[in-house]
Each structure stands twice: as C-alpha cells, then as structure tokens.
Coordinates of C-alpha atoms in Angstrom, one line a residue:
M1 CA 38.2 99.8 25.9
K2 CA 40.2 96.8 27.3
S3 CA 37.0 94.9 27.7
I4 CA 35.9 95.5 24.1
I5 CA 39.4 94.5 22.8
A6 CA 39.2 91.3 25.0
S7 CA 35.7 90.5 23.7
I8 CA 36.9 90.9 20.0
S9 CA 39.9 88.7 20.7
A10 CA 37.7 86.0 22.3
L11 CA 35.4 86.1 19.3
L12 CA 38.2 85.8 16.8
M13 CA 39.7 82.8 18.8
T14 CA 36.2 81.2 18.7
L15 CA 35.9 81.6 15.0
V16 CA 39.4 80.2 14.4
A17 CA 38.5 77.2 16.6
M18 CA 35.3 76.5 14.7
P19 CA 35.3 73.7 12.2
A20 CA 35.3 74.6 8.5
F21 CA 31.9 74.3 6.8
A22 CA 31.1 73.7 3.2
K23 CA 30.6 76.7 1.0
A24 CA 27.3 75.3 -0.1
P25 CA 25.7 71.8 -0.3
V26 CA 26.6 69.9 -3.4
T27 CA 23.6 68.5 -5.3
V28 CA 24.3 65.0 -6.7
N29 CA 22.4 62.3 -8.7
A30 CA 22.8 58.5 -8.8
A31 CA 25.6 58.7 -11.4
D32 CA 27.6 61.0 -9.0
L33 CA 27.1 58.7 -6.0
I34 CA 28.4 55.6 -7.7
G35 CA 30.8 57.4 -10.1
K36 CA 32.5 60.1 -8.1
V37 CA 34.7 60.2 -5.0
Y38 CA 33.0 62.5 -2.3
G39 CA 30.4 63.2 -5.0
V40 CA 32.7 65.5 -6.9
A41 CA 36.0 63.9 -7.9
D42 CA 36.7 61.6 -10.7
P43 CA 37.9 58.2 -9.4
G44 CA 40.6 58.2 -12.1
C45 CA 42.2 61.1 -10.3
S46 CA 45.3 60.6 -8.2
E47 CA 45.2 60.6 -4.4
S48 CA 46.4 64.2 -4.2
E49 CA 44.0 65.4 -6.9
C50 CA 41.0 63.9 -5.1
R51 CA 42.1 65.5 -1.8
R52 CA 42.5 68.9 -3.5
E53 CA 39.1 68.6 -5.1
A54 CA 37.5 67.8 -1.8
Q55 CA 39.2 70.8 -0.1
A56 CA 38.2 73.1 -3.0
R57 CA 34.5 72.0 -2.9
F58 CA 34.0 71.6 0.8
E59 CA 36.7 73.9 2.4
T60 CA 38.0 71.0 4.5
L61 CA 40.3 68.1 4.1
P62 CA 39.3 64.4 4.6
E63 CA 40.3 62.9 8.0
V64 CA 42.4 59.7 8.0
E65 CA 40.9 56.8 10.0
E66 CA 41.3 53.1 9.7
G67 CA 43.3 53.2 6.5
A68 CA 40.9 55.4 4.6
E69 CA 40.1 59.1 4.4
W70 CA 36.7 60.4 5.5
L71 CA 34.5 63.5 5.1
S72 CA 31.3 63.8 7.2
S73 CA 28.4 66.1 8.0
D74 CA 30.3 66.9 11.2
N75 CA 32.9 68.8 9.3
G76 CA 30.7 70.4 6.8
F77 CA 30.2 67.7 4.1
V78 CA 26.7 68.1 2.7
L79 CA 25.3 66.3 -0.3
V80 CA 21.8 66.8 -1.6
Y81 CA 19.9 64.1 -3.4
E82 CA 16.4 64.5 -4.6
G83 CA 15.9 67.4 -2.3
Q84 CA 17.1 65.4 0.8
S85 CA 20.3 66.0 2.7
P86 CA 20.6 63.3 5.3
E87 CA 23.6 62.9 7.6
V88 CA 26.4 61.4 5.6
E89 CA 30.0 60.2 5.7
A90 CA 32.0 59.7 2.6
M91 CA 35.1 57.4 2.4
A92 CA 38.0 57.0 -0.1
R93 CA 40.8 54.4 0.0
Y94 CA 44.0 54.7 -1.9
E95 CA 46.7 52.2 -3.1
R96 CA 49.9 53.3 -4.9
G97 CA 48.5 56.9 -5.0
E98 CA 45.3 55.9 -6.9
V99 CA 41.7 55.4 -5.8
A100 CA 41.2 51.8 -4.7
G101 CA 37.6 52.2 -3.4
Y102 CA 35.1 54.8 -2.2
G103 CA 31.6 55.1 -0.8
Y104 CA 29.1 56.7 1.3
I105 CA 27.1 56.1 4.5
F106 CA 23.8 57.9 4.8
Y107 CA 22.1 58.0 8.2
F108 CA 18.4 58.5 9.0
P109 CA 18.2 58.6 12.8
Y110 CA 15.1 58.6 14.8
E111 CA 13.9 59.0 18.4
A112 CA 11.0 57.3 20.0
T113 CA 7.7 57.8 18.2
Q114 CA 9.6 59.2 15.2
R115 CA 10.4 56.0 13.4
N116 CA 7.7 56.3 10.8
A117 CA 9.0 59.7 9.7
A118 CA 12.6 58.4 9.4
N119 CA 11.3 55.3 7.6
H120 CA 9.4 57.5 5.1
E121 CA 12.5 59.6 4.5
Q122 CA 14.8 56.7 3.8
C123 CA 12.1 55.0 1.6
E124 CA 11.9 58.1 -0.6
F125 CA 15.7 58.4 -0.8
C126 CA 16.4 54.7 -1.5
S127 CA 13.5 54.3 -3.9
A128 CA 14.6 57.3 -5.9
L129 CA 18.2 56.0 -6.0
L130 CA 17.3 52.5 -7.1
Q131 CA 14.9 53.7 -9.7
E132 CA 17.5 56.1 -11.1
L133 CA 20.1 53.4 -11.3
S134 CA 17.6 51.2 -13.1
D135 CA 16.8 54.1 -15.5
M136 CA 20.5 54.3 -16.3
G137 CA 20.2 50.8 -17.8
L138 CA 22.1 49.1 -15.1
T139 CA 21.3 45.5 -14.1
L140 CA 20.8 45.2 -10.3
G141 CA 21.2 41.9 -8.6
S142 CA 19.6 41.4 -5.0
D143 CA 20.7 39.1 -2.2
L144 CA 17.5 37.6 -1.0
E145 CA 19.2 35.9 2.0
T146 CA 20.6 38.9 3.6
D147 CA 19.6 40.3 7.0
S148 CA 19.6 43.8 5.5
L149 CA 16.4 45.5 4.5
F150 CA 17.8 45.3 1.0
D151 CA 21.2 44.3 -0.5
V152 CA 21.8 45.2 -4.1
S153 CA 24.9 45.0 -6.3
G154 CA 25.6 46.0 -9.9
A155 CA 28.2 47.1 -12.4
F156 CA 28.7 50.2 -14.5
S157 CA 31.4 51.5 -16.9
G158 CA 33.4 52.8 -13.9
G159 CA 33.4 49.7 -11.7
D160 CA 31.3 47.6 -9.3
F161 CA 28.9 49.0 -6.7
H162 CA 27.1 47.6 -3.7
L163 CA 24.1 49.1 -1.8
A164 CA 22.8 47.8 1.5
L165 CA 20.1 49.3 3.8
T166 CA 20.0 48.3 7.5
E167 CA 18.2 49.4 10.6
E168 CA 20.3 49.8 13.8
V169 CA 18.2 49.7 17.0
A170 CA 19.7 51.6 19.9
S171 CA 17.0 50.8 22.4
E172 CA 13.4 49.5 22.7
T173 CA 11.2 47.8 25.2
P174 CA 9.4 44.8 23.7
G175 CA 6.1 44.2 25.4
E176 CA 4.8 40.7 26.2
D177 CA 1.5 41.5 24.5
L178 CA 3.2 43.0 21.4
P179 CA 2.1 41.2 18.2
A180 CA 4.7 39.3 16.3
G181 CA 6.6 41.6 14.0
A182 CA 5.2 44.8 15.6
I183 CA 7.6 47.7 16.4
P184 CA 7.8 48.8 20.0
A185 CA 6.5 52.4 20.3
D186 CA 9.7 53.5 22.2
R187 CA 12.2 52.1 19.6
E188 CA 15.1 54.5 18.9
G189 CA 17.8 54.0 16.3
Q190 CA 18.6 54.8 12.7
F191 CA 18.4 53.5 9.2
V192 CA 21.7 53.2 7.5
L193 CA 22.4 53.2 3.7
L194 CA 25.8 52.0 2.7
I195 CA 27.0 52.7 -0.9
S196 CA 30.4 51.2 -1.7
V197 CA 32.2 51.3 -5.1
V198 CA 35.3 49.5 -6.5
P199 CA 36.6 51.4 -9.6
T200 CA 37.8 49.6 -12.6
N201 CA 41.4 50.8 -12.1
A202 CA 41.5 49.2 -8.6
V203 CA 43.0 45.8 -7.8
P204 CA 40.4 42.9 -8.5
M205 CA 37.9 42.5 -5.7
T206 CA 34.2 43.0 -5.1
A207 CA 32.4 46.0 -3.9
A208 CA 30.9 44.0 -1.0
N209 CA 34.4 43.7 0.5
L210 CA 34.7 47.4 1.0

C-alpha cells in the first residue's frame, strides 16, 4: 500500500511541476496577427487586461524578459494560421499601463537534408499572409536593399506593422566544387518570420524599431 501511495504522490508532484499548456490552439487570420496582442487581445486594452486575456485563453501568464512580456510554444502558446502551427513566440511591450508595441516570431527549423521542406512550409505561410494583407486593401512597401529574404512594412487603422523573413544558418559545410549560390546539403538552421506592430495609441515610432 505504501508503494502505491508513494507512486500516486510522485505522479501528482510531476503533474504539478509540468508547465501549463493551452486549452486548445487559437486559429488566427492576418487581421488577428497585426491587430491583436498574442492573437487574442485588443491592443487598446490595458496592460492588466491583456495579461488576463492571455491567461484565460492559454492558461499561462506571459514571462517577463528584456523589458517585454512573452508567450511561446514552450509554455503552451499555439497559434494556427492557414492550417499551420509553426513554433512561435509572441511579445508585448507596455508603457504607462498601455500597449506600446507587440509582435510575433515564427520559426521554421530544419535539419540537414530537410531544408526544402521547411522552405516550402514558410513559403506557404508567408505567401498566404502577404496575400491576405493585400486583400485587406493595405498598401505594402518593400525594402529592396535588405539582407532579409523579404522586408515589408505597411499601415492599417490600428497602427504600423513590419514583416521580415530571414534564414539563420546554424551549420553547413561549403564544398570547393559547390556552384555559386548553391545550398550545401548538410545545412542546418531555420527560417524566421518577424512580425512587429506599433499601435496608434503608442508613442510615435516606427514598427521597424521594435
């Protein structure tokens, strides 16, 4: 009997120690990604209201880091866009108790020989997002001199937004006989999509400064 009780106690302790996970993934569209904090909260809400909304929807509180609050896939934050749910982090900054900026970082990691699959996933995700923003009647401006795969900015009724896609290479072995511009077969890394927004109620600045 003692061994059973000990096993139950150990199981309960394990469950208590486990991180909270979202009740269910939250499905979002382009308007949600540029117009809502964490995909669910109105940026016109107060700091405490945004925090409560995040806790209610994802059963976890944002973590404070580098002057902002973050939710991530690691603690159960899951967003679904166009049927995809890539790894994601969401950020919110506050000033004087109001939302001063917010955004998302979507990750499409890949191991060696898997880059094409990750590239296809991010292409579908980003293409759908840019098309939907265009369908919303928003004017998108591109920075043609950027080192990013694409760098797009725009404005909507709720503020200014900035999108940038980059590729972070963790490791690769360039061969001497590799053609110019070719990708080494053993490349490992990730595609990273940054979405940052400055709401109209925030102090004047540009979304690119987030």
